[in-house]
Short mmCIF file of N, CA and C in Angstrom, two decimals:
data_model
loop_
_atom_site.label_atom_id
_atom_site.label_comp_id
_atom_site.label_asym_id
_atom_site.label_seq_id
_atom_site.Cartn_x
_atom_site.Cartn_y
_atom_site.Cartn_z
N PHE A 1 168.11 108.55 151.47
CA PHE A 1 168.31 107.09 151.72
C PHE A 1 169.92 106.93 152.28
N TRP A 2 170.66 107.41 151.67
CA TRP A 2 172.14 107.14 152.16
C TRP A 2 172.49 107.88 153.56
N LEU A 3 171.90 109.06 153.81
CA LEU A 3 171.79 109.60 155.13
C LEU A 3 171.08 108.83 156.36
N ASP A 4 170.02 108.26 155.75
CA ASP A 4 169.30 107.09 156.85
C ASP A 4 170.21 106.14 157.07
N VAL A 5 170.80 105.26 155.93
CA VAL A 5 171.85 104.46 156.23
C VAL A 5 172.86 104.82 157.21
N ALA A 6 173.41 105.69 156.96
CA ALA A 6 174.52 106.50 157.95
C ALA A 6 174.20 106.98 159.11
N GLY A 7 172.84 106.71 159.65
CA GLY A 7 172.44 107.22 160.81
C GLY A 7 172.53 108.76 160.91
N GLY A 8 172.48 109.46 159.75
CA GLY A 8 172.28 110.90 159.67
C GLY A 8 173.78 111.51 159.58
N ASN A 9 174.96 110.78 159.98
CA ASN A 9 176.28 111.11 159.55
C ASN A 9 176.76 111.42 158.23
N GLN A 10 176.75 112.77 157.88
CA GLN A 10 177.08 112.90 156.44
C GLN A 10 178.36 112.36 155.99
N THR A 11 179.44 112.35 156.70
CA THR A 11 180.83 111.92 156.50
C THR A 11 180.45 110.27 156.05
N ILE A 12 179.79 109.65 156.86
CA ILE A 12 179.73 108.19 156.56
C ILE A 12 178.83 108.11 155.34
N GLY A 13 177.84 108.78 155.17
CA GLY A 13 177.02 108.91 154.07
C GLY A 13 177.57 109.12 152.62
N ARG A 14 178.66 110.08 152.60
CA ARG A 14 179.52 110.63 151.53
C ARG A 14 180.33 109.26 151.23
N GLN A 15 180.85 108.59 152.23
CA GLN A 15 181.85 107.34 151.83
C GLN A 15 180.94 106.27 151.51
N LEU A 16 179.89 106.04 151.81
CA LEU A 16 179.05 105.02 151.31
C LEU A 16 178.61 105.29 149.80
N ILE A 17 178.33 106.35 149.54
CA ILE A 17 177.88 106.91 148.22
C ILE A 17 178.86 106.54 147.18
N ARG A 18 180.05 107.13 147.59
CA ARG A 18 181.32 106.82 146.95
C ARG A 18 181.94 105.40 146.66
N MET A 19 181.78 104.78 147.94
CA MET A 19 181.98 103.24 147.62
C MET A 19 181.05 102.62 146.72
N TYR A 20 179.83 102.79 147.17
CA TYR A 20 178.87 102.12 146.32
C TYR A 20 178.86 102.38 144.88
N TYR A 21 178.91 103.51 144.41
CA TYR A 21 178.83 103.99 142.91
C TYR A 21 180.32 103.99 142.35
N GLY A 22 181.31 103.82 143.09
CA GLY A 22 182.55 103.43 142.80
C GLY A 22 182.49 102.13 142.13
N ARG A 23 182.04 101.01 143.02
CA ARG A 23 181.98 99.77 142.79
C ARG A 23 181.17 99.47 141.31
N VAL A 24 180.00 100.10 141.45
CA VAL A 24 178.99 99.87 140.02
C VAL A 24 179.88 100.57 139.02
N ALA A 25 180.69 101.48 138.97
CA ALA A 25 181.51 101.71 137.81
C ALA A 25 182.39 100.71 137.65
N GLU A 26 183.13 100.27 138.61
CA GLU A 26 184.24 99.31 138.41
C GLU A 26 183.55 97.92 137.80
N ALA A 27 182.65 97.71 138.23
CA ALA A 27 181.82 96.46 137.79
C ALA A 27 181.48 96.50 136.51
N ASN A 28 180.88 97.80 136.19
CA ASN A 28 180.50 97.89 134.56
C ASN A 28 181.71 97.69 133.86
N ARG A 29 182.85 98.50 134.25
CA ARG A 29 184.06 98.33 133.57
C ARG A 29 184.56 96.87 133.21
N LEU A 30 184.67 96.00 134.48
CA LEU A 30 185.17 94.73 134.22
C LEU A 30 184.22 93.84 133.68
N PHE A 31 182.74 93.93 133.76
CA PHE A 31 181.94 92.65 133.56
C PHE A 31 180.72 93.06 132.56
N SER A 32 180.67 94.20 132.07
CA SER A 32 179.77 94.70 130.82
C SER A 32 179.87 93.75 129.83
N ALA A 33 178.83 93.49 129.18
CA ALA A 33 178.83 92.65 127.87
C ALA A 33 177.38 92.97 127.06
N HIS A 34 176.41 91.84 127.28
CA HIS A 34 175.10 91.94 127.04
C HIS A 34 174.33 92.76 128.05
N LYS A 35 174.85 93.00 128.98
CA LYS A 35 174.02 93.94 130.17
C LYS A 35 175.03 94.59 130.87
N ALA A 36 174.54 95.53 131.76
CA ALA A 36 175.60 96.39 132.63
C ALA A 36 176.26 95.47 133.43
N GLY A 37 177.60 95.62 134.02
CA GLY A 37 178.38 94.67 134.50
C GLY A 37 177.84 94.55 135.94
N TRP A 38 177.27 95.49 136.65
CA TRP A 38 176.70 95.67 138.08
C TRP A 38 175.44 94.59 137.98
N LEU A 39 174.98 94.22 136.90
CA LEU A 39 173.73 93.25 136.92
C LEU A 39 174.10 91.79 136.70
N THR A 40 175.26 91.58 136.39
CA THR A 40 175.80 90.12 136.00
C THR A 40 176.06 89.57 137.59
N ASP A 41 176.22 88.26 137.72
CA ASP A 41 176.38 87.72 138.87
C ASP A 41 177.57 88.09 139.52
N ARG A 42 178.84 88.24 138.64
CA ARG A 42 180.11 88.60 139.15
C ARG A 42 180.06 89.91 139.48
N GLY A 43 179.39 90.98 138.59
CA GLY A 43 179.24 92.32 139.13
C GLY A 43 178.49 92.62 140.40
N MET A 44 177.20 91.85 140.76
CA MET A 44 176.50 91.94 141.98
C MET A 44 177.54 91.60 143.10
N LEU A 45 178.32 90.53 143.13
CA LEU A 45 179.21 89.94 144.10
C LEU A 45 180.32 91.06 144.28
N TYR A 46 180.61 91.55 143.42
CA TYR A 46 181.83 92.80 143.37
C TYR A 46 181.14 94.00 144.16
N LEU A 47 179.97 94.31 143.70
CA LEU A 47 179.20 95.40 144.26
C LEU A 47 179.19 95.22 145.94
N VAL A 48 178.63 94.28 146.08
CA VAL A 48 178.26 93.90 147.64
C VAL A 48 179.36 93.53 148.42
N LEU A 49 180.25 92.74 148.01
CA LEU A 49 181.32 92.28 148.57
C LEU A 49 182.86 92.94 148.39
N GLY A 50 182.89 93.48 147.35
CA GLY A 50 184.17 94.31 146.92
C GLY A 50 185.02 93.29 146.13
N PRO A 51 186.09 93.84 145.74
CA PRO A 51 186.93 92.97 144.75
C PRO A 51 187.48 91.73 145.74
N PRO A 52 187.42 90.49 145.06
CA PRO A 52 188.03 89.35 145.93
C PRO A 52 189.61 89.56 146.25
N GLU A 53 189.98 88.94 147.02
CA GLU A 53 191.24 89.01 147.64
C GLU A 53 192.28 87.93 146.54
N SER A 54 191.61 86.96 145.78
CA SER A 54 192.34 86.07 145.02
C SER A 54 191.34 85.65 144.04
N VAL A 55 191.82 85.65 142.74
CA VAL A 55 190.74 85.03 141.77
C VAL A 55 191.78 83.84 141.07
N TYR A 56 191.01 82.74 141.00
CA TYR A 56 191.60 81.55 140.22
C TYR A 56 190.84 81.38 138.99
N ARG A 57 191.45 81.11 137.83
CA ARG A 57 190.57 80.87 136.74
C ARG A 57 191.18 79.66 135.96
N SER A 58 190.40 78.76 135.67
CA SER A 58 190.59 77.66 134.73
C SER A 58 189.64 77.59 133.47
N ALA A 59 189.78 76.64 132.79
CA ALA A 59 188.91 76.50 131.70
C ALA A 59 187.60 76.10 132.02
N ARG A 60 187.26 75.85 133.10
CA ARG A 60 186.07 75.22 133.63
C ARG A 60 185.24 76.13 134.58
N GLU A 61 186.04 76.85 135.13
CA GLU A 61 185.57 77.83 136.30
C GLU A 61 186.59 79.05 136.63
N GLU A 62 185.97 79.94 137.60
CA GLU A 62 186.50 81.05 138.02
C GLU A 62 186.32 80.94 139.53
N ARG A 63 187.03 80.93 140.45
CA ARG A 63 186.84 81.11 141.93
C ARG A 63 187.30 82.24 142.40
N TRP A 64 186.53 83.12 143.13
CA TRP A 64 186.80 84.29 143.99
C TRP A 64 186.79 83.93 145.34
N VAL A 65 187.86 84.24 146.12
CA VAL A 65 188.48 83.87 147.29
C VAL A 65 188.28 85.26 148.08
N TYR A 66 187.48 85.27 149.24
CA TYR A 66 187.34 86.35 150.21
C TYR A 66 187.95 85.70 151.49
N ARG A 67 188.84 86.52 152.06
CA ARG A 67 189.63 85.95 153.35
C ARG A 67 189.31 86.73 154.45
N GLY A 68 188.20 87.64 154.58
CA GLY A 68 187.99 88.35 155.63
C GLY A 68 187.88 87.94 156.88
N GLY A 69 187.22 88.69 157.83
CA GLY A 69 187.10 88.38 159.21
C GLY A 69 186.46 86.87 159.33
N GLN A 70 186.04 86.82 160.70
CA GLN A 70 185.23 85.47 161.02
C GLN A 70 183.93 85.20 159.94
N ASP A 71 183.22 86.33 159.84
CA ASP A 71 182.05 86.13 158.90
C ASP A 71 182.28 86.40 157.41
N GLY A 72 183.48 87.00 156.98
CA GLY A 72 183.74 87.52 155.81
C GLY A 72 184.48 86.48 154.98
N ALA A 73 184.77 85.16 155.36
CA ALA A 73 185.68 84.37 154.57
C ALA A 73 184.74 83.38 153.76
N GLY A 74 185.04 83.18 152.60
CA GLY A 74 184.37 82.20 151.56
C GLY A 74 185.12 82.25 150.22
N THR A 75 184.55 81.27 149.56
CA THR A 75 185.05 81.26 148.22
C THR A 75 183.63 80.91 147.08
N PHE A 76 183.59 81.72 146.06
CA PHE A 76 182.53 81.83 145.28
C PHE A 76 182.91 80.97 143.98
N VAL A 77 182.26 80.33 143.39
CA VAL A 77 182.50 79.45 142.04
C VAL A 77 181.54 80.08 141.02
N PHE A 78 182.41 80.37 139.83
CA PHE A 78 181.56 80.88 138.67
C PHE A 78 181.90 80.05 137.50
N ARG A 79 180.93 79.54 136.63
CA ARG A 79 181.13 78.71 135.64
C ARG A 79 180.91 79.64 134.16
N PRO A 80 181.69 79.31 133.23
CA PRO A 80 181.61 80.19 131.97
C PRO A 80 180.10 79.87 131.35
N LYS A 81 179.55 80.89 130.91
CA LYS A 81 178.27 80.50 129.94
C LYS A 81 178.44 81.48 128.98
N PRO A 82 179.42 81.46 128.01
CA PRO A 82 179.57 82.25 126.95
C PRO A 82 178.32 82.35 125.99
N SER A 83 178.21 83.41 125.21
CA SER A 83 177.20 83.56 124.18
C SER A 83 177.76 84.43 122.93
N THR A 84 177.10 84.60 121.96
CA THR A 84 177.63 85.38 121.02
C THR A 84 177.76 86.84 121.31
N PHE A 85 177.04 87.26 122.13
CA PHE A 85 177.00 88.60 122.64
C PHE A 85 178.05 88.88 123.92
N ALA A 86 178.30 87.73 124.70
CA ALA A 86 179.17 87.84 126.11
C ALA A 86 179.79 86.66 126.00
N PRO A 87 181.14 86.50 125.53
CA PRO A 87 181.73 85.39 125.35
C PRO A 87 182.67 85.30 126.85
N GLU A 88 182.93 86.36 127.55
CA GLU A 88 183.46 86.26 128.77
C GLU A 88 182.28 86.34 129.95
N HIS A 89 181.11 85.80 129.68
CA HIS A 89 180.10 85.63 130.65
C HIS A 89 180.08 84.49 131.65
N TYR A 90 180.00 84.71 132.89
CA TYR A 90 180.17 83.68 134.09
C TYR A 90 179.02 83.83 134.76
N GLU A 91 178.43 82.67 135.45
CA GLU A 91 177.36 82.49 136.01
C GLU A 91 177.56 81.81 137.65
N LEU A 92 177.16 82.56 138.62
CA LEU A 92 177.62 81.84 139.90
C LEU A 92 176.83 80.58 140.02
N VAL A 93 177.53 79.55 140.60
CA VAL A 93 177.10 78.37 140.88
C VAL A 93 176.47 78.40 142.32
N ARG A 94 175.13 78.49 142.48
CA ARG A 94 174.52 78.72 143.60
C ARG A 94 174.65 77.58 144.69
N ARG A 95 175.13 78.02 145.86
CA ARG A 95 175.11 76.97 147.03
C ARG A 95 174.73 77.62 148.27
N PRO A 96 174.24 76.92 148.95
CA PRO A 96 173.53 77.21 150.26
C PRO A 96 174.57 77.81 151.42
N GLU A 97 175.81 77.66 151.20
CA GLU A 97 176.92 78.21 151.93
C GLU A 97 177.18 79.67 151.74
N TYR A 98 176.84 80.14 150.51
CA TYR A 98 177.08 81.49 150.24
C TYR A 98 176.21 82.11 150.91
N GLU A 99 174.85 81.86 151.42
CA GLU A 99 173.89 82.82 151.98
C GLU A 99 174.45 83.66 153.26
N ARG A 100 175.30 83.00 153.89
CA ARG A 100 175.81 83.50 155.28
C ARG A 100 176.65 84.65 154.91
N LEU A 101 177.50 84.58 153.99
CA LEU A 101 178.48 85.65 153.70
C LEU A 101 177.74 86.74 152.97
N TRP A 102 176.79 86.39 152.01
CA TRP A 102 176.21 87.39 151.17
C TRP A 102 175.06 88.20 152.27
N TYR A 103 174.42 87.58 153.02
CA TYR A 103 173.62 88.41 153.94
C TYR A 103 174.23 89.09 154.92
N ALA A 104 175.39 88.56 155.39
CA ALA A 104 176.17 89.35 156.18
C ALA A 104 176.68 90.67 155.65
N ALA A 105 177.07 90.61 154.52
CA ALA A 105 177.78 91.72 153.72
C ALA A 105 176.58 92.76 153.52
N VAL A 106 175.34 92.38 152.88
CA VAL A 106 174.42 93.11 152.92
C VAL A 106 173.60 93.90 154.14
N GLU A 107 173.96 93.12 155.13
CA GLU A 107 173.44 93.89 156.53
C GLU A 107 174.35 94.84 156.84
N GLN A 108 175.73 94.91 156.48
CA GLN A 108 176.67 95.87 156.70
C GLN A 108 176.18 97.04 156.13
N TRP A 109 175.86 97.03 154.57
CA TRP A 109 175.73 97.95 153.90
C TRP A 109 174.23 98.55 154.51
N ARG A 110 173.38 97.83 154.79
CA ARG A 110 172.30 98.67 155.44
C ARG A 110 172.31 99.34 156.82
N LYS A 111 173.28 98.83 157.21
CA LYS A 111 173.74 99.66 158.64
C LYS A 111 174.65 100.56 158.47
N GLY A 112 175.39 100.86 157.17
CA GLY A 112 176.31 101.72 157.14
C GLY A 112 177.59 101.36 157.67
N ILE A 113 177.93 100.08 158.08
CA ILE A 113 179.00 99.58 158.63
C ILE A 113 180.24 99.44 157.63
N ILE A 114 179.91 99.19 156.39
CA ILE A 114 180.53 99.14 155.46
C ILE A 114 181.55 99.96 155.11
N ALA A 115 181.04 101.33 155.27
CA ALA A 115 182.08 102.46 155.00
C ALA A 115 182.83 102.63 156.20
N GLN A 116 182.57 102.23 157.46
CA GLN A 116 183.57 102.45 158.58
C GLN A 116 184.60 101.42 158.48
N ALA A 117 184.18 100.28 157.93
CA ALA A 117 185.12 99.18 157.99
C ALA A 117 186.28 99.30 156.61
N GLY A 118 185.84 100.11 155.77
CA GLY A 118 186.62 100.51 154.73
C GLY A 118 186.96 99.34 153.78
N ARG A 119 185.86 98.48 153.71
CA ARG A 119 185.66 97.43 152.54
C ARG A 119 185.42 97.75 151.27
#
């Protein structure tokens, strides 16, 4: 799979594997509670877009700011939804404007561009 994404380039394939599974491990470390961290809203965003450039947290919400290039800029808002099993659980406030950034990042992964860009 990874070699296909990398167009047969083993170096890029290795970079993709390291980056992807490195982000999975980091998301699990940061966001795990009642389920694996990469399966949470914050974890999935972390996995696809990487760590945000800035995080702003208040009692009512958490904002992740990405200041990437032309298509890579955006702010994602999460609201707390704590439970007995996950007191630090946040859910993404879904908005139509998030689609552009999300699908652009997913497309970069599908084309293997993410490893070349070093995001």
